[in-house]
């Protein structure tokens, strides 16, 4: 465990943006994090926690210390005939772990296949896709308090999960997540509530739907719309789907009867931000190497040499254009450094 200097962050962000961090430290053991924090070195420096970098846009060099959690390990904490409690190191790759659970026939996260990033980042934005959110299988997590160096346990309540949000998203930099424990089912239970997924499965015309079929369906759907960061830099959905009142939705429907929305409750609905952006005509739009993906407008991409600033400026242009057309404000999902 040693501090490195002048490190390119290109391998550490899925937008593939080349910015330099003045210093960088990798943690492979929980105890190393504790020792480092207790040494007091963090007190005098500006720092930022960067895992797989799959939800961040770097817009400038970072004159400070990058903390890179890389703690590995998959451990069964307990199990009975119905459930299994698994503890996963924050540095494990999320999509590999999902595949592992499908191999083991542990049910619960097959719909979250192929989401880029590390396990430790999953609770921060409460990752979600195809009808499931991390909070649905979450048990607890271990995090180090970066002020005191103490290990603290966060249960479901303490994490304060919401749509693409959590305690950690609201209070960035206070804790470093070291492991996440999930409660998965050993009994077959599948979630096919998301229409795109259930339509895909229905088309398979099979008598029995298996977990692997659901997993493979999610992989196929994602691959058809979402670019692979190794090929085309991106951080998944750049914006959240905005929440509007049902009154506002009704007024939008007068002008746009085909608008895509999901009812949240009898007062509010979520609009598909991808649809809003597509309707402005910006799907596939490009300014130099910063672009809107041509298959899913909610995803901004780096066609090669875009800077973080260029992608940020494009995102601002999208927000203004959407606001001018629909009077709806898009909120970024991706963190901007
Ligand atoms: N749509 C368009 N044009 C577009 C994109 C979408 O018309 O360019 C329409 C689709 O046809 C569909 C609706 O919008 O009717 C919703 O699209 P999709 O199923 O692709 O989902 P999304 O709402 O755009 C959300 C998540 C994704 C997640 C998918 C599937 C957010 C911000 N995004 O996208 O999560 O994979 O649902 O559950 O909630 C991520 O967070 O990085 C991410 C990729």
mmCIF file of C-alpha atoms and ligand atoms in Angstrom:
data_model
loop_
_atom_site.group_PDB
_atom_site.id
_atom_site.type_symbol
_atom_site.label_atom_id
_atom_site.label_comp_id
_atom_site.label_asym_id
_atom_site.label_seq_id
_atom_site.Cartn_x
_atom_site.Cartn_y
_atom_site.Cartn_z
ATOM 1 C CA UNK A 1 0.000 0.000 0.000
ATOM 2 C CA UNK A 2 1.855 3.050 -1.218
ATOM 3 C CA UNK A 3 0.920 6.410 -2.626
ATOM 4 C CA UNK A 4 1.636 6.801 -6.344
ATOM 5 C CA UNK A 5 1.995 10.177 -8.046
ATOM 6 C CA UNK A 6 0.801 11.739 -11.311
ATOM 7 C CA UNK A 7 -1.428 8.859 -12.306
ATOM 8 C CA UNK A 8 -3.624 8.932 -15.412
ATOM 9 C CA UNK A 9 -7.222 8.179 -14.436
ATOM 10 C CA UNK A 10 -8.107 6.888 -17.920
ATOM 11 C CA UNK A 11 -8.200 3.221 -16.780
ATOM 12 C CA UNK A 12 -10.348 4.235 -13.815
ATOM 13 C CA UNK A 13 -13.355 5.810 -15.551
ATOM 14 C CA UNK A 14 -15.681 4.238 -18.095
ATOM 15 C CA UNK A 15 -15.963 7.484 -20.091
ATOM 16 C CA UNK A 16 -12.261 6.828 -20.846
ATOM 17 C CA UNK A 17 -11.372 10.456 -20.056
ATOM 18 C CA UNK A 18 -7.677 11.145 -19.604
ATOM 19 C CA UNK A 19 -7.213 13.344 -16.514
ATOM 20 C CA UNK A 20 -4.345 13.196 -14.065
ATOM 21 C CA UNK A 21 -4.556 12.719 -10.319
ATOM 22 C CA UNK A 22 -1.656 14.152 -8.354
ATOM 23 C CA UNK A 23 -1.727 11.132 -6.029
ATOM 24 C CA UNK A 24 -3.408 7.740 -5.870
ATOM 25 C CA UNK A 25 -3.663 4.930 -3.331
ATOM 26 C CA UNK A 26 -5.114 1.441 -3.763
ATOM 27 C CA UNK A 27 -6.568 -0.501 -0.821
ATOM 28 C CA UNK A 28 -6.651 -4.297 -1.063
ATOM 29 C CA UNK A 29 -7.465 -4.961 2.608
ATOM 30 C CA UNK A 30 -10.002 -3.456 4.955
ATOM 31 C CA UNK A 31 -7.341 -3.141 7.646
ATOM 32 C CA UNK A 32 -5.202 -1.028 5.292
ATOM 33 C CA UNK A 33 -8.021 1.503 5.026
ATOM 34 C CA UNK A 34 -8.344 1.641 8.809
ATOM 35 C CA UNK A 35 -4.583 2.044 9.310
ATOM 36 C CA UNK A 36 -4.364 4.730 6.662
ATOM 37 C CA UNK A 37 -7.230 6.787 8.071
ATOM 38 C CA UNK A 38 -5.929 6.406 11.626
ATOM 39 C CA UNK A 39 -2.487 7.616 10.523
ATOM 40 C CA UNK A 40 -4.144 11.026 10.055
ATOM 41 C CA UNK A 41 -2.837 11.500 6.498
ATOM 42 C CA UNK A 42 -6.297 12.173 5.119
ATOM 43 C CA UNK A 43 -6.827 15.156 7.386
ATOM 44 C CA UNK A 44 -4.604 17.467 5.382
ATOM 45 C CA UNK A 45 -5.455 16.435 1.818
ATOM 46 C CA UNK A 46 -8.298 16.788 -0.628
ATOM 47 C CA UNK A 47 -9.423 13.279 -1.567
ATOM 48 C CA UNK A 48 -11.943 11.454 -3.742
ATOM 49 C CA UNK A 49 -13.092 7.812 -3.702
ATOM 50 C CA UNK A 50 -12.924 6.201 -7.133
ATOM 51 C CA UNK A 51 -13.870 2.544 -7.650
ATOM 52 C CA UNK A 52 -14.626 1.342 -11.176
ATOM 53 C CA UNK A 53 -15.435 4.908 -12.269
ATOM 54 C CA UNK A 54 -18.611 3.811 -14.024
ATOM 55 C CA UNK A 55 -20.729 6.693 -12.789
ATOM 56 C CA UNK A 56 -18.390 9.643 -13.004
ATOM 57 C CA UNK A 57 -17.438 12.364 -15.449
ATOM 58 C CA UNK A 58 -13.962 13.819 -14.909
ATOM 59 C CA UNK A 59 -13.819 17.389 -16.153
ATOM 60 C CA UNK A 60 -10.380 18.370 -14.899
ATOM 61 C CA UNK A 61 -7.174 17.032 -13.366
ATOM 62 C CA UNK A 62 -7.509 16.179 -9.701
ATOM 63 C CA UNK A 63 -5.088 17.950 -7.422
ATOM 64 C CA UNK A 64 -5.494 15.592 -4.504
ATOM 65 C CA UNK A 65 -5.494 11.959 -3.445
ATOM 66 C CA UNK A 66 -7.623 9.318 -5.151
ATOM 67 C CA UNK A 67 -8.694 6.487 -2.817
ATOM 68 C CA UNK A 68 -9.200 3.349 -4.877
ATOM 69 C CA UNK A 69 -10.912 0.493 -2.974
ATOM 70 C CA UNK A 70 -9.887 -2.864 -4.450
ATOM 71 C CA UNK A 71 -10.922 -5.295 -1.722
ATOM 72 C CA UNK A 72 -11.821 -8.696 -3.164
ATOM 73 C CA UNK A 73 -13.619 -11.798 -1.885
ATOM 74 C CA UNK A 74 -16.978 -13.582 -1.950
ATOM 75 C CA UNK A 75 -17.980 -15.225 1.347
ATOM 76 C CA UNK A 76 -21.106 -17.064 2.381
ATOM 77 C CA UNK A 77 -22.129 -15.635 5.750
ATOM 78 C CA UNK A 78 -25.077 -17.950 6.392
ATOM 79 C CA UNK A 79 -27.633 -20.030 4.554
ATOM 80 C CA UNK A 80 -30.719 -22.160 5.053
ATOM 81 C CA UNK A 81 -32.985 -23.994 2.606
ATOM 82 C CA UNK A 82 -34.521 -20.743 1.391
ATOM 83 C CA UNK A 83 -31.927 -17.994 1.499
ATOM 84 C CA UNK A 84 -28.259 -17.311 1.328
ATOM 85 C CA UNK A 85 -26.439 -14.329 2.783
ATOM 86 C CA UNK A 86 -23.324 -13.435 0.783
ATOM 87 C CA UNK A 87 -20.675 -10.859 1.610
ATOM 88 C CA UNK A 88 -18.836 -9.416 -1.392
ATOM 89 C CA UNK A 89 -15.676 -7.297 -1.373
ATOM 90 C CA UNK A 90 -16.225 -3.766 -2.695
ATOM 91 C CA UNK A 91 -13.583 -4.294 -5.388
ATOM 92 C CA UNK A 92 -15.306 -7.263 -7.042
ATOM 93 C CA UNK A 93 -16.651 -6.541 -10.521
ATOM 94 C CA UNK A 94 -20.453 -6.322 -10.321
ATOM 95 C CA UNK A 95 -21.245 -8.045 -13.611
ATOM 96 C CA UNK A 96 -18.927 -10.975 -12.799
ATOM 97 C CA UNK A 97 -20.636 -11.421 -9.447
ATOM 98 C CA UNK A 98 -24.078 -11.440 -11.104
ATOM 99 C CA UNK A 99 -22.919 -14.197 -13.452
ATOM 100 C CA UNK A 100 -21.517 -16.120 -10.471
ATOM 101 C CA UNK A 101 -24.928 -16.018 -8.744
ATOM 102 C CA UNK A 102 -26.583 -17.359 -11.894
ATOM 103 C CA UNK A 103 -24.045 -20.226 -12.011
ATOM 104 C CA UNK A 104 -24.885 -20.991 -8.366
ATOM 105 C CA UNK A 105 -28.649 -20.579 -8.927
ATOM 106 C CA UNK A 106 -28.937 -17.893 -6.286
ATOM 107 C CA UNK A 107 -31.905 -15.758 -7.321
ATOM 108 C CA UNK A 108 -32.357 -12.013 -7.000
ATOM 109 C CA UNK A 109 -29.929 -10.034 -9.159
ATOM 110 C CA UNK A 110 -30.151 -11.691 -12.594
ATOM 111 C CA UNK A 111 -32.028 -8.575 -13.845
ATOM 112 C CA UNK A 112 -29.001 -6.477 -12.863
ATOM 113 C CA UNK A 113 -26.709 -8.290 -15.319
ATOM 114 C CA UNK A 114 -24.034 -6.373 -17.216
ATOM 115 C CA UNK A 115 -24.198 -3.175 -15.155
ATOM 116 C CA UNK A 116 -20.656 -1.813 -15.282
ATOM 117 C CA UNK A 117 -18.822 -0.976 -12.066
ATOM 118 C CA UNK A 118 -17.677 -2.478 -8.798
ATOM 119 C CA UNK A 119 -19.765 -4.032 -6.036
ATOM 120 C CA UNK A 120 -18.858 -1.188 -3.664
ATOM 121 C CA UNK A 121 -20.479 1.375 -5.947
ATOM 122 C CA UNK A 122 -23.758 -0.529 -6.304
ATOM 123 C CA UNK A 123 -25.335 0.810 -3.082
ATOM 124 C CA UNK A 124 -24.195 4.390 -3.662
ATOM 125 C CA UNK A 125 -26.637 5.014 -6.476
ATOM 126 C CA UNK A 126 -28.864 2.037 -5.610
ATOM 127 C CA UNK A 127 -28.315 0.530 -9.065
ATOM 128 C CA UNK A 128 -31.442 -0.639 -10.785
ATOM 129 C CA UNK A 129 -32.651 -2.162 -14.014
ATOM 130 C CA UNK A 130 -35.519 -4.207 -15.426
ATOM 131 C CA UNK A 131 -37.740 -4.020 -12.365
ATOM 132 C CA UNK A 132 -35.125 -4.591 -9.637
ATOM 133 C CA UNK A 133 -33.059 -2.274 -7.487
ATOM 134 C CA UNK A 134 -30.128 -3.182 -5.286
ATOM 135 C CA UNK A 135 -32.184 -2.317 -2.179
ATOM 136 C CA UNK A 136 -34.492 -5.293 -2.943
ATOM 137 C CA UNK A 137 -31.719 -7.770 -2.070
ATOM 138 C CA UNK A 138 -29.587 -5.601 0.215
ATOM 139 C CA UNK A 139 -28.798 -6.836 3.736
ATOM 140 C CA UNK A 140 -26.010 -4.615 5.077
ATOM 141 C CA UNK A 141 -22.643 -3.113 4.236
ATOM 142 C CA UNK A 142 -19.358 -2.397 5.978
ATOM 143 C CA UNK A 143 -17.838 1.043 5.576
ATOM 144 C CA UNK A 144 -14.955 2.884 7.146
ATOM 145 C CA UNK A 145 -15.710 6.298 8.570
ATOM 146 C CA UNK A 146 -13.045 8.457 6.927
ATOM 147 C CA UNK A 147 -12.921 10.859 9.874
ATOM 148 C CA UNK A 148 -12.470 8.329 12.668
ATOM 149 C CA UNK A 149 -11.121 5.231 10.908
ATOM 150 C CA UNK A 150 -13.826 3.135 12.620
ATOM 151 C CA UNK A 151 -15.631 0.324 10.853
ATOM 152 C CA UNK A 152 -19.391 0.934 10.773
ATOM 153 C CA UNK A 153 -22.245 -1.306 9.683
ATOM 154 C CA UNK A 154 -25.066 0.148 7.578
ATOM 155 C CA UNK A 155 -28.353 -1.746 7.460
ATOM 156 C CA UNK A 156 -31.138 -1.094 4.968
ATOM 157 C CA UNK A 157 -32.675 1.785 6.955
ATOM 158 C CA UNK A 158 -29.391 3.543 7.510
ATOM 159 C CA UNK A 159 -28.586 3.435 3.787
ATOM 160 C CA UNK A 160 -31.701 5.515 3.051
ATOM 161 C CA UNK A 161 -32.094 4.097 -0.448
ATOM 162 C CA UNK A 162 -34.221 5.866 -3.053
ATOM 163 C CA UNK A 163 -34.338 5.920 -6.859
ATOM 164 C CA UNK A 164 -30.652 6.108 -7.889
ATOM 165 C CA UNK A 165 -29.811 7.537 -4.488
ATOM 166 C CA UNK A 166 -28.688 6.648 -0.966
ATOM 167 C CA UNK A 167 -27.142 8.108 2.169
ATOM 168 C CA UNK A 168 -23.726 7.759 0.472
ATOM 169 C CA UNK A 169 -24.809 9.628 -2.655
ATOM 170 C CA UNK A 170 -26.072 12.489 -0.480
ATOM 171 C CA UNK A 171 -22.976 12.572 1.736
ATOM 172 C CA UNK A 172 -20.097 11.785 -0.623
ATOM 173 C CA UNK A 173 -16.630 11.201 0.771
ATOM 174 C CA UNK A 174 -17.630 10.530 4.366
ATOM 175 C CA UNK A 175 -17.381 6.725 4.208
ATOM 176 C CA UNK A 176 -15.447 4.206 2.171
ATOM 177 C CA UNK A 177 -17.518 1.094 1.464
ATOM 178 C CA UNK A 178 -15.471 -2.097 1.951
ATOM 179 C CA UNK A 179 -18.017 -4.892 1.509
ATOM 180 C CA UNK A 180 -21.674 -5.389 0.684
ATOM 181 C CA UNK A 181 -23.864 -8.250 1.968
ATOM 182 C CA UNK A 182 -26.832 -9.382 -0.099
ATOM 183 C CA UNK A 183 -29.652 -11.733 0.774
ATOM 184 C CA UNK A 184 -30.408 -13.945 -2.229
ATOM 185 C CA UNK A 185 -32.980 -16.683 -2.648
ATOM 186 C CA UNK A 186 -32.204 -20.361 -3.172
ATOM 187 C CA UNK A 187 -35.806 -20.934 -4.203
ATOM 188 C CA UNK A 188 -36.801 -19.970 -7.703
ATOM 189 C CA UNK A 189 -38.181 -16.445 -7.857
ATOM 190 C CA UNK A 190 -38.011 -14.300 -10.978
ATOM 191 C CA UNK A 191 -39.080 -10.714 -11.596
ATOM 192 C CA UNK A 192 -40.622 -10.171 -15.026
ATOM 193 C CA UNK A 193 -42.527 -6.984 -14.271
ATOM 194 C CA UNK A 194 -40.535 -4.808 -16.688
ATOM 195 C CA UNK A 195 -42.407 -4.838 -19.984
ATOM 196 C CA UNK A 196 -39.387 -4.863 -22.290
ATOM 197 C CA UNK A 197 -38.088 -7.934 -20.438
ATOM 198 C CA UNK A 198 -41.400 -9.814 -20.232
ATOM 199 C CA UNK A 199 -42.018 -9.194 -23.964
ATOM 200 C CA UNK A 200 -38.572 -10.561 -24.778
ATOM 201 C CA UNK A 201 -39.160 -13.679 -22.664
ATOM 202 C CA UNK A 202 -42.676 -14.193 -24.092
ATOM 203 C CA UNK A 203 -41.114 -14.216 -27.563
ATOM 204 C CA UNK A 204 -38.932 -17.164 -26.570
ATOM 205 C CA UNK A 205 -42.140 -19.226 -26.384
ATOM 206 C CA UNK A 206 -40.802 -21.636 -23.764
ATOM 207 C CA UNK A 207 -42.804 -23.702 -21.248
ATOM 208 C CA UNK A 208 -40.503 -23.025 -18.353
ATOM 209 C CA UNK A 209 -38.650 -19.764 -17.778
ATOM 210 C CA UNK A 210 -35.300 -20.245 -16.074
ATOM 211 C CA UNK A 211 -33.053 -17.808 -14.251
ATOM 212 C CA UNK A 212 -30.434 -18.189 -16.974
ATOM 213 C CA UNK A 213 -32.982 -17.239 -19.632
ATOM 214 C CA UNK A 214 -33.786 -14.043 -17.745
ATOM 215 C CA UNK A 215 -30.100 -13.289 -17.297
ATOM 216 C CA UNK A 216 -29.413 -13.868 -20.996
ATOM 217 C CA UNK A 217 -32.443 -11.795 -21.990
ATOM 218 C CA UNK A 218 -31.175 -8.848 -19.932
ATOM 219 C CA UNK A 219 -27.717 -9.246 -21.474
ATOM 220 C CA UNK A 220 -29.228 -9.275 -24.986
ATOM 221 C CA UNK A 221 -31.478 -6.249 -24.343
ATOM 222 C CA UNK A 222 -28.641 -4.253 -22.784
ATOM 223 C CA UNK A 223 -26.254 -5.167 -25.595
ATOM 224 C CA UNK A 224 -28.775 -3.975 -28.166
ATOM 225 C CA UNK A 225 -29.109 -0.497 -26.599
ATOM 226 C CA UNK A 226 -26.245 0.240 -24.261
ATOM 227 C CA UNK A 227 -22.700 0.679 -25.545
ATOM 228 C CA UNK A 228 -19.852 -1.255 -23.949
ATOM 229 C CA UNK A 229 -17.523 1.209 -22.198
ATOM 230 C CA UNK A 230 -14.425 -0.572 -23.618
ATOM 231 C CA UNK A 231 -15.693 0.175 -27.121
ATOM 232 C CA UNK A 232 -17.473 3.495 -26.607
ATOM 233 C CA UNK A 233 -16.833 5.396 -23.381
ATOM 234 C CA UNK A 234 -19.987 6.030 -21.357
ATOM 235 C CA UNK A 235 -21.403 5.924 -17.842
ATOM 236 C CA UNK A 236 -24.821 4.386 -18.508
ATOM 237 C CA UNK A 237 -27.793 6.696 -18.077
ATOM 238 C CA UNK A 238 -26.420 10.213 -17.788
ATOM 239 C CA UNK A 239 -29.677 11.631 -16.379
ATOM 240 C CA UNK A 240 -32.349 10.326 -14.031
ATOM 241 C CA UNK A 241 -35.870 9.796 -15.300
ATOM 242 C CA UNK A 242 -37.550 12.986 -13.997
ATOM 243 C CA UNK A 243 -40.437 12.861 -11.586
ATOM 244 C CA UNK A 244 -43.433 15.046 -12.504
ATOM 245 C CA UNK A 245 -46.925 15.506 -11.067
ATOM 246 C CA UNK A 246 -49.687 13.608 -12.820
ATOM 247 C CA UNK A 247 -51.274 16.986 -13.605
ATOM 248 C CA UNK A 248 -48.129 17.993 -15.462
ATOM 249 C CA UNK A 249 -48.112 14.629 -17.260
ATOM 250 C CA UNK A 250 -51.723 15.130 -18.374
ATOM 251 C CA UNK A 251 -50.884 18.547 -19.807
ATOM 252 C CA UNK A 252 -47.874 17.074 -21.665
ATOM 253 C CA UNK A 253 -50.098 14.292 -23.029
ATOM 254 C CA UNK A 254 -52.289 16.862 -24.783
ATOM 255 C CA UNK A 255 -49.334 17.860 -26.942
ATOM 256 C CA UNK A 256 -47.580 14.463 -26.918
ATOM 257 C CA UNK A 257 -50.112 11.626 -26.532
ATOM 258 C CA UNK A 258 -47.339 9.063 -27.158
ATOM 259 C CA UNK A 259 -45.134 10.293 -24.259
ATOM 260 C CA UNK A 260 -43.481 7.455 -22.304
ATOM 261 C CA UNK A 261 -44.193 7.584 -18.564
ATOM 262 C CA UNK A 262 -44.426 5.200 -15.584
ATOM 263 C CA UNK A 263 -46.865 5.965 -12.791
ATOM 264 C CA UNK A 264 -45.158 6.125 -9.380
ATOM 265 C CA UNK A 265 -48.315 6.774 -7.306
ATOM 266 C CA UNK A 266 -51.614 8.636 -7.736
ATOM 267 C CA UNK A 267 -49.815 11.988 -7.614
ATOM 268 C CA UNK A 268 -46.564 11.457 -9.492
ATOM 269 C CA UNK A 269 -45.120 9.774 -12.573
ATOM 270 C CA UNK A 270 -41.636 9.257 -13.941
ATOM 271 C CA UNK A 271 -41.007 10.364 -17.513
ATOM 272 C CA UNK A 272 -38.632 8.366 -19.728
ATOM 273 C CA UNK A 273 -35.827 10.914 -20.114
ATOM 274 C CA UNK A 274 -34.536 8.969 -23.131
ATOM 275 C CA UNK A 275 -37.835 9.594 -24.890
ATOM 276 C CA UNK A 276 -37.764 13.330 -24.044
ATOM 277 C CA UNK A 277 -34.240 13.671 -25.441
ATOM 278 C CA UNK A 278 -35.106 11.692 -28.564
ATOM 279 C CA UNK A 279 -38.130 13.944 -29.128
ATOM 280 C CA UNK A 280 -35.890 17.037 -29.155
ATOM 281 C CA UNK A 281 -34.096 15.475 -32.123
ATOM 282 C CA UNK A 282 -30.830 14.976 -30.244
ATOM 283 C CA UNK A 283 -30.622 11.167 -30.461
ATOM 284 C CA UNK A 284 -27.292 10.433 -32.161
ATOM 285 C CA UNK A 285 -26.321 14.153 -31.977
ATOM 286 C CA UNK A 286 -22.595 14.792 -31.801
ATOM 287 C CA UNK A 287 -20.309 17.729 -31.087
ATOM 288 C CA UNK A 288 -16.702 16.773 -31.822
ATOM 289 C CA UNK A 289 -16.260 13.487 -29.915
ATOM 290 C CA UNK A 290 -18.999 14.074 -27.342
ATOM 291 C CA UNK A 291 -22.272 12.504 -28.383
ATOM 292 C CA UNK A 292 -25.729 11.233 -27.568
ATOM 293 C CA UNK A 293 -25.870 7.474 -28.155
ATOM 294 C CA UNK A 294 -27.798 6.608 -31.315
ATOM 295 C CA UNK A 295 -29.648 3.675 -29.720
ATOM 296 C CA UNK A 296 -30.475 5.092 -26.262
ATOM 297 C CA UNK A 297 -30.585 8.876 -25.856
ATOM 298 C CA UNK A 298 -30.158 8.728 -22.092
ATOM 299 C CA UNK A 299 -26.569 7.626 -22.595
ATOM 300 C CA UNK A 300 -23.870 10.146 -23.502
ATOM 301 C CA UNK A 301 -20.782 8.749 -25.180
ATOM 302 C CA UNK A 302 -17.154 9.567 -25.803
ATOM 303 C CA UNK A 303 -16.466 8.778 -29.464
ATOM 304 C CA UNK A 304 -12.728 8.799 -28.764
ATOM 305 C CA UNK A 305 -11.056 11.995 -27.648
ATOM 306 C CA UNK A 306 -13.826 13.973 -25.954
ATOM 307 C CA UNK A 307 -12.841 15.874 -22.848
ATOM 308 C CA UNK A 308 -14.987 15.738 -19.740
ATOM 309 C CA UNK A 309 -15.755 19.431 -20.260
ATOM 310 C CA UNK A 310 -17.102 18.760 -23.763
ATOM 311 C CA UNK A 311 -19.369 15.991 -22.461
ATOM 312 C CA UNK A 312 -20.493 18.236 -19.613
ATOM 313 C CA UNK A 313 -21.296 21.068 -22.045
ATOM 314 C CA UNK A 314 -23.276 18.677 -24.216
ATOM 315 C CA UNK A 315 -25.229 17.553 -21.145
ATOM 316 C CA UNK A 316 -26.057 21.189 -20.334
ATOM 317 C CA UNK A 317 -27.236 21.761 -23.905
ATOM 318 C CA UNK A 318 -29.513 18.703 -23.609
ATOM 319 C CA UNK A 319 -30.934 19.966 -20.308
ATOM 320 C CA UNK A 320 -31.690 23.386 -21.813
ATOM 321 C CA UNK A 321 -33.246 21.897 -24.961
ATOM 322 C CA UNK A 322 -35.443 19.502 -22.965
ATOM 323 C CA UNK A 323 -36.462 22.316 -20.620
ATOM 324 C CA UNK A 324 -37.376 24.642 -23.489
ATOM 325 C CA UNK A 325 -39.531 22.001 -25.162
ATOM 326 C CA UNK A 326 -41.210 20.287 -22.192
ATOM 327 C CA UNK A 327 -40.659 22.608 -19.218
ATOM 328 C CA UNK A 328 -39.072 19.630 -17.421
ATOM 329 C CA UNK A 329 -35.696 19.784 -15.708
ATOM 330 C CA UNK A 330 -33.361 16.812 -16.146
ATOM 331 C CA UNK A 331 -31.163 15.966 -13.195
ATOM 332 C CA UNK A 332 -27.783 14.324 -13.757
ATOM 333 C CA UNK A 333 -27.361 10.785 -12.481
ATOM 334 C CA UNK A 334 -23.633 10.759 -13.122
ATOM 335 C CA UNK A 335 -21.319 12.477 -10.617
ATOM 336 C CA UNK A 336 -19.214 15.293 -12.020
ATOM 337 C CA UNK A 337 -15.724 15.841 -10.621
HETATM 338 N N1 LIG B 1 -36.884 5.565 -25.026
HETATM 339 C C1 LIG B 1 -37.006 6.292 -26.197
HETATM 340 N N2 LIG B 1 -35.860 6.788 -26.753
HETATM 341 C C2 LIG B 1 -34.652 6.594 -26.210
HETATM 342 C C3 LIG B 1 -34.531 5.856 -25.017
HETATM 343 C C4 LIG B 1 -35.675 5.345 -24.433
HETATM 344 O O1 LIG B 1 -38.094 6.493 -26.714
HETATM 345 O O2 LIG B 1 -33.671 7.092 -26.790
HETATM 346 C C5 LIG B 1 -38.095 4.968 -24.442
HETATM 347 C C6 LIG B 1 -38.089 3.459 -24.628
HETATM 348 O O3 LIG B 1 -38.617 3.061 -25.856
HETATM 349 C C7 LIG B 1 -38.940 2.981 -23.476
HETATM 350 C C8 LIG B 1 -38.664 4.018 -22.395
HETATM 351 O O4 LIG B 1 -38.118 5.153 -23.060
HETATM 352 O O5 LIG B 1 -40.298 3.019 -23.795
HETATM 353 C C9 LIG B 1 -37.724 3.490 -21.346
HETATM 354 O O6 LIG B 1 -36.515 3.070 -21.961
HETATM 355 P P1 LIG B 1 -35.581 1.906 -21.331
HETATM 356 O O7 LIG B 1 -36.362 0.677 -21.112
HETATM 357 O O8 LIG B 1 -34.364 1.812 -22.202
HETATM 358 O O9 LIG B 1 -35.213 2.449 -19.912
HETATM 359 P P2 LIG B 1 -34.768 3.900 -19.363
HETATM 360 O O10 LIG B 1 -35.871 4.446 -18.533
HETATM 361 O O11 LIG B 1 -34.298 4.759 -20.492
HETATM 362 C C10 LIG B 1 -33.814 2.970 -17.138
HETATM 363 C C11 LIG B 1 -32.550 3.053 -16.340
HETATM 364 C C12 LIG B 1 -31.471 2.169 -16.946
HETATM 365 C C13 LIG B 1 -31.976 0.747 -16.967
HETATM 366 C C14 LIG B 1 -33.276 0.695 -17.772
HETATM 367 C C15 LIG B 1 -33.929 -0.670 -17.730
HETATM 368 C C16 LIG B 1 -32.547 5.254 -15.304
HETATM 369 C C17 LIG B 1 -31.936 6.609 -15.278
HETATM 370 N N3 LIG B 1 -32.103 4.432 -16.251
HETATM 371 O O12 LIG B 1 -33.545 3.515 -18.429
HETATM 372 O O13 LIG B 1 -30.348 2.220 -16.077
HETATM 373 O O14 LIG B 1 -31.018 -0.126 -17.563
HETATM 374 O O15 LIG B 1 -34.241 1.620 -17.200
HETATM 375 O O16 LIG B 1 -34.453 -0.886 -16.460
HETATM 376 O O17 LIG B 1 -33.402 4.959 -14.482
HETATM 377 C C18 LIG B 1 -28.269 3.352 -15.641
HETATM 378 O O18 LIG B 1 -28.764 3.730 -14.578
HETATM 379 O O19 LIG B 1 -27.104 3.660 -15.970
HETATM 380 C C19 LIG B 1 -29.090 2.560 -16.567
HETATM 381 C C20 LIG B 1 -28.646 2.192 -17.764
#
